């Protein structure tokens, strides 16, 4: 099947895209259906209305693919009728990406103390505490959250809830 | 301007029911014909239609037929095709036609009834998630829950269907919205919030394109359906550009007719069943000028061996087609008419000239490929060869005002290879989706638009059975369509692939029971004809043309004939099988995996 695709680089890259859309019924299904229908990956997805007056929503998608596939994803997204704008933060380099996660860790004794110490180092904040568990809230780049989860694994990691990435540009300009 | 402003601007506008708005919007959009089938959830619209003047409703026999008829209407006129169907099965039956129109960029506006808003989501009778089902097979779709949004949405639907890269749209209208009263606004006050198709070319890119053309040693124009969709002006400009440059030109299946087949620069269609000269020119060229085509897998053959030595200029109105399959050295995102006009203007103003000596050598090379006569076949005087049947049909109809539709399969490829089109909008075929059953209802739509023309559906006996209930429609509206069946008793293209790829094991491709097509035609009130010998063919074709009624002509052809030349799956443009006697390259295991 790859025989019929553009030959360029075969290296799969991870990209963060932001799609500004009209907040109308079915618009998320349109975006998500494009990914599933054309066989693209979604690693994370965040969506919320960002301007009630203008009725626009912002969808942030982390996806992966070869450079040619990423180029196609952007072009296909721009083709959707309710899409205002598509920005690729990974190729533009001017973006800030942040993600929030809630991480539940259960344990007692030395492991519990160690978990709290690690959380402090990562500026993760306990938002629920019992004698045998913590729920930490952590915000940061996805890689930072990945690292924190790996550190929690041997310390009694129970479950993880992640928001997916939100992204915005640096400086005064609008997307 | 957004919705709120437009509503205020037109508050003086009339109040009417949703159903009346539908009819009014169709009239304001200049619609004269709609293809449809009534049902519970569209009865208010049908009631409004009952009293309406100036709109002809064509009652089909199946909603798939409505969609294909609207496609035929659209493709032969350049206007949008309009469909009106009910909820549930009415909508799902139209899905094949929507997908077909999306693949071939045909402007359709499909209006579907929906159960009343308070019943949506309750599994009501004839309820289905129409916008969910049709989201991936439309350019855009809407469920209108507020009658005051209806006229705006309808006008947006027409704008989106017909501009940019055309395509089908669906407007789903619940029954209670059809009954409710609201404000109607006219098309002039509707401006979409986001939709701004780019149609003006970048003049720097056009300048670079013509410079590359002037420097080319072995150029070829590779044109597609985008030229047809851009309007007749694009075809005129294309001819002028070929006149100016003297370059050879080939086209996709969808682009046939944009350039006259009788002209010496015409190489014939390219691709899997294209001519030897067209495919070799594509392979060996040093400059490929792709105008409104999308490097479809039927056209390119094996991508890794696709035109290895050429620079590629790719003009398309849809930016997502650029670099999708083949990397473009010079992309131009624009409407074909505007881009061609600028190419011609800049070519002339800069007094550019093609490289004559190089072009002469290139034409000599092309002539050696042409000399292979790749469309040749061995005729017979005992059995009708399908190629011969197409040739005779062409010869005996060429002086008339002819429109051709097709079904899908061998007959479609023979028609594309052998029927010579001189003008755009004369050739209606299902290219991208390959929908068997397209041709007969499409012919109904074409004949509605062109009552005095000779409209021929070139079909196979398998395809035509998928939608042949539309013969009844042809009778109801006095549409003298001609259904020209190349009857080989097989699903011919399936049989051919089974012969070439699956050791001649003809698994379920033979129709052991076929209707008597002559009696079947007569049962519908059409005229049925049959030819079994070559000597009967001409008289049958003449009678078919002369009868002022729908005719089904059952032409019994050689059941074993294969369609050549052919690029086998997974092979390159310069690896064609020329004819049955030619072994050609073996089909690889990877090639067998492809469709």
mmCIF file of C-alpha atoms in Angstrom, chain B residues 349-515:
data_model
loop_
_atom_site.group_PDB
_atom_site.id
_atom_site.type_symbol
_atom_site.label_atom_id
_atom_site.label_comp_id
_atom_site.label_asym_id
_atom_site.label_seq_id
_atom_site.Cartn_x
_atom_site.Cartn_y
_atom_site.Cartn_z
ATOM 1 C CA UNK B 349 3.359 38.573 -23.838
ATOM 2 C CA UNK B 350 6.806 37.084 -23.306
ATOM 3 C CA UNK B 351 6.843 35.854 -26.895
ATOM 4 C CA UNK B 352 7.834 32.393 -25.712
ATOM 5 C CA UNK B 353 8.362 29.602 -28.212
ATOM 6 C CA UNK B 354 8.448 25.872 -27.766
ATOM 7 C CA UNK B 355 11.763 24.163 -28.479
ATOM 8 C CA UNK B 356 10.900 23.147 -32.059
ATOM 9 C CA UNK B 357 13.805 20.780 -32.844
ATOM 10 C CA UNK B 358 13.389 18.961 -29.532
ATOM 11 C CA UNK B 359 9.659 18.770 -30.035
ATOM 12 C CA UNK B 360 10.077 17.339 -33.532
ATOM 13 C CA UNK B 361 12.277 14.554 -32.149
ATOM 14 C CA UNK B 362 9.776 13.956 -29.353
ATOM 15 C CA UNK B 363 6.908 13.657 -31.832
ATOM 16 C CA UNK B 364 8.968 11.198 -33.892
ATOM 17 C CA UNK B 365 9.370 9.081 -30.782
ATOM 18 C CA UNK B 366 5.638 9.337 -30.059
ATOM 19 C CA UNK B 367 4.869 8.302 -33.629
ATOM 20 C CA UNK B 368 6.850 5.075 -33.178
ATOM 21 C CA UNK B 369 4.667 4.315 -30.139
ATOM 22 C CA UNK B 370 1.549 5.222 -32.097
ATOM 23 C CA UNK B 371 2.618 2.828 -34.813
ATOM 24 C CA UNK B 372 2.050 -0.035 -32.374
ATOM 25 C CA UNK B 373 -1.655 0.686 -32.870
ATOM 26 C CA UNK B 374 -2.380 -0.401 -29.335
ATOM 27 C CA UNK B 375 -6.161 -0.298 -29.669
ATOM 28 C CA UNK B 376 -6.129 -2.819 -32.522
ATOM 29 C CA UNK B 377 -8.175 -5.989 -32.138
ATOM 30 C CA UNK B 378 -8.812 -9.061 -34.221
ATOM 31 C CA UNK B 379 -12.282 -8.689 -35.677
ATOM 32 C CA UNK B 380 -14.579 -11.550 -36.576
ATOM 33 C CA UNK B 381 -17.380 -11.972 -39.093
ATOM 34 C CA UNK B 382 -19.167 -14.601 -37.040
ATOM 35 C CA UNK B 383 -19.181 -13.143 -33.556
ATOM 36 C CA UNK B 384 -19.617 -9.504 -32.531
ATOM 37 C CA UNK B 385 -16.430 -8.161 -30.972
ATOM 38 C CA UNK B 386 -17.264 -5.553 -28.332
ATOM 39 C CA UNK B 387 -14.677 -3.178 -29.781
ATOM 40 C CA UNK B 388 -16.358 -3.463 -33.170
ATOM 41 C CA UNK B 389 -19.745 -2.709 -31.597
ATOM 42 C CA UNK B 390 -18.389 0.504 -30.046
ATOM 43 C CA UNK B 391 -16.711 1.481 -33.322
ATOM 44 C CA UNK B 392 -19.949 1.036 -35.243
ATOM 45 C CA UNK B 393 -21.932 2.917 -32.612
ATOM 46 C CA UNK B 394 -19.482 5.804 -32.885
ATOM 47 C CA UNK B 395 -19.466 5.837 -36.677
ATOM 48 C CA UNK B 396 -23.249 5.730 -36.980
ATOM 49 C CA UNK B 397 -23.856 8.457 -34.388
ATOM 50 C CA UNK B 398 -20.934 10.821 -34.934
ATOM 51 C CA UNK B 399 -22.906 13.376 -36.919
ATOM 52 C CA UNK B 400 -25.482 13.741 -34.179
ATOM 53 C CA UNK B 401 -25.722 15.647 -30.943
ATOM 54 C CA UNK B 402 -24.509 12.746 -28.768
ATOM 55 C CA UNK B 403 -24.115 12.345 -25.030
ATOM 56 C CA UNK B 404 -22.662 9.085 -23.715
ATOM 57 C CA UNK B 405 -23.021 7.632 -20.243
ATOM 58 C CA UNK B 406 -21.570 4.313 -19.167
ATOM 59 C CA UNK B 407 -21.810 1.676 -16.533
ATOM 60 C CA UNK B 408 -18.547 0.288 -15.096
ATOM 61 C CA UNK B 409 -16.274 -2.400 -16.454
ATOM 62 C CA UNK B 410 -14.854 -3.549 -19.768
ATOM 63 C CA UNK B 411 -17.519 -1.804 -21.844
ATOM 64 C CA UNK B 412 -16.652 1.459 -20.054
ATOM 65 C CA UNK B 413 -12.986 1.137 -20.968
ATOM 66 C CA UNK B 414 -13.741 0.195 -24.562
ATOM 67 C CA UNK B 415 -16.045 3.207 -24.818
ATOM 68 C CA UNK B 416 -13.363 5.478 -23.308
ATOM 69 C CA UNK B 417 -10.738 4.120 -25.696
ATOM 70 C CA UNK B 418 -12.781 4.116 -28.882
ATOM 71 C CA UNK B 419 -15.600 6.692 -28.731
ATOM 72 C CA UNK B 420 -14.087 9.949 -29.891
ATOM 73 C CA UNK B 421 -15.254 12.995 -27.963
ATOM 74 C CA UNK B 422 -14.804 16.439 -29.462
ATOM 75 C CA UNK B 423 -16.443 18.542 -26.757
ATOM 76 C CA UNK B 424 -16.610 18.631 -22.955
ATOM 77 C CA UNK B 425 -19.687 17.591 -20.951
ATOM 78 C CA UNK B 426 -20.540 14.835 -23.455
ATOM 79 C CA UNK B 427 -19.094 11.933 -21.468
ATOM 80 C CA UNK B 428 -20.661 10.870 -18.162
ATOM 81 C CA UNK B 429 -18.999 7.964 -16.388
ATOM 82 C CA UNK B 430 -18.307 6.814 -12.870
ATOM 83 C CA UNK B 431 -14.547 7.227 -12.591
ATOM 84 C CA UNK B 432 -13.401 7.383 -8.986
ATOM 85 C CA UNK B 433 -15.943 5.156 -7.311
ATOM 86 C CA UNK B 434 -16.518 2.799 -10.248
ATOM 87 C CA UNK B 435 -20.246 2.451 -9.621
ATOM 88 C CA UNK B 436 -21.942 -0.279 -11.638
ATOM 89 C CA UNK B 437 -25.470 0.944 -12.313
ATOM 90 C CA UNK B 438 -24.448 4.579 -12.837
ATOM 91 C CA UNK B 439 -25.084 4.852 -16.550
ATOM 92 C CA UNK B 440 -28.793 4.194 -16.981
ATOM 93 C CA UNK B 441 -30.057 6.705 -14.402
ATOM 94 C CA UNK B 442 -27.332 9.153 -15.484
ATOM 95 C CA UNK B 443 -28.746 8.912 -19.019
ATOM 96 C CA UNK B 444 -32.181 9.785 -17.599
ATOM 97 C CA UNK B 445 -30.696 12.928 -16.061
ATOM 98 C CA UNK B 446 -28.815 13.876 -19.227
ATOM 99 C CA UNK B 447 -31.894 13.410 -21.398
ATOM 100 C CA UNK B 448 -33.998 15.560 -19.034
ATOM 101 C CA UNK B 449 -31.480 18.358 -19.550
ATOM 102 C CA UNK B 450 -31.099 17.792 -23.308
ATOM 103 C CA UNK B 451 -34.465 16.548 -24.596
ATOM 104 C CA UNK B 452 -33.499 16.594 -28.270
ATOM 105 C CA UNK B 453 -30.056 15.054 -27.974
ATOM 106 C CA UNK B 454 -29.113 11.436 -28.614
ATOM 107 C CA UNK B 455 -28.306 10.045 -25.174
ATOM 108 C CA UNK B 456 -26.670 6.623 -25.083
ATOM 109 C CA UNK B 457 -25.885 4.510 -22.043
ATOM 110 C CA UNK B 458 -23.110 2.118 -23.036
ATOM 111 C CA UNK B 459 -23.494 -0.714 -20.551
ATOM 112 C CA UNK B 460 -22.839 -4.289 -19.713
ATOM 113 C CA UNK B 461 -25.544 -6.794 -18.917
ATOM 114 C CA UNK B 462 -24.337 -7.055 -15.312
ATOM 115 C CA UNK B 463 -24.081 -3.326 -14.528
ATOM 116 C CA UNK B 464 -27.315 -2.411 -16.188
ATOM 117 C CA UNK B 465 -29.272 -4.813 -14.031
ATOM 118 C CA UNK B 466 -28.286 -2.868 -10.937
ATOM 119 C CA UNK B 467 -30.488 0.132 -11.742
ATOM 120 C CA UNK B 468 -32.619 -0.925 -14.684
ATOM 121 C CA UNK B 469 -35.844 -0.049 -12.873
ATOM 122 C CA UNK B 470 -35.156 3.488 -14.112
ATOM 123 C CA UNK B 471 -36.389 2.402 -17.549
ATOM 124 C CA UNK B 472 -39.770 3.000 -15.972
ATOM 125 C CA UNK B 473 -38.745 6.612 -15.285
ATOM 126 C CA UNK B 474 -37.618 7.000 -18.882
ATOM 127 C CA UNK B 475 -41.058 5.870 -20.035
ATOM 128 C CA UNK B 476 -42.912 8.152 -17.615
ATOM 129 C CA UNK B 477 -41.074 11.264 -18.848
ATOM 130 C CA UNK B 478 -40.824 10.289 -22.551
ATOM 131 C CA UNK B 479 -37.051 10.165 -22.417
ATOM 132 C CA UNK B 480 -35.786 8.356 -25.527
ATOM 133 C CA UNK B 481 -32.542 7.122 -23.947
ATOM 134 C CA UNK B 482 -30.635 4.335 -25.702
ATOM 135 C CA UNK B 483 -29.308 1.534 -23.539
ATOM 136 C CA UNK B 484 -26.587 -0.144 -25.557
ATOM 137 C CA UNK B 485 -25.629 -3.347 -23.757
ATOM 138 C CA UNK B 486 -22.470 -5.256 -24.611
ATOM 139 C CA UNK B 487 -23.806 -8.557 -23.344
ATOM 140 C CA UNK B 488 -20.986 -11.048 -22.733
ATOM 141 C CA UNK B 489 -22.848 -12.896 -19.955
ATOM 142 C CA UNK B 490 -19.947 -12.253 -17.592
ATOM 143 C CA UNK B 491 -18.951 -9.531 -15.248
ATOM 144 C CA UNK B 492 -16.376 -8.927 -17.919
ATOM 145 C CA UNK B 493 -13.695 -7.027 -16.037
ATOM 146 C CA UNK B 494 -13.922 -9.429 -13.091
ATOM 147 C CA UNK B 495 -13.617 -12.329 -15.526
ATOM 148 C CA UNK B 496 -10.620 -10.689 -17.196
ATOM 149 C CA UNK B 497 -8.814 -10.248 -13.854
ATOM 150 C CA UNK B 498 -9.639 -13.812 -12.870
ATOM 151 C CA UNK B 499 -8.112 -14.961 -16.152
ATOM 152 C CA UNK B 500 -4.976 -12.850 -15.709
ATOM 153 C CA UNK B 501 -4.491 -13.091 -11.949
ATOM 154 C CA UNK B 502 -6.382 -16.087 -10.615
ATOM 155 C CA UNK B 503 -5.560 -18.905 -13.007
ATOM 156 C CA UNK B 504 -8.789 -18.696 -14.977
ATOM 157 C CA UNK B 505 -10.905 -19.692 -12.000
ATOM 158 C CA UNK B 506 -14.068 -17.753 -12.849
ATOM 159 C CA UNK B 507 -15.440 -17.618 -9.369
ATOM 160 C CA UNK B 508 -19.018 -16.292 -9.488
ATOM 161 C CA UNK B 509 -18.455 -13.933 -12.404
ATOM 162 C CA UNK B 510 -20.762 -15.751 -14.814
ATOM 163 C CA UNK B 511 -24.451 -14.861 -14.825
ATOM 164 C CA UNK B 512 -26.047 -18.246 -15.383
ATOM 165 C CA UNK B 513 -29.497 -16.725 -15.415
ATOM 166 C CA UNK B 514 -30.055 -13.585 -17.419
ATOM 167 C CA UNK B 515 -33.375 -12.008 -18.274
#
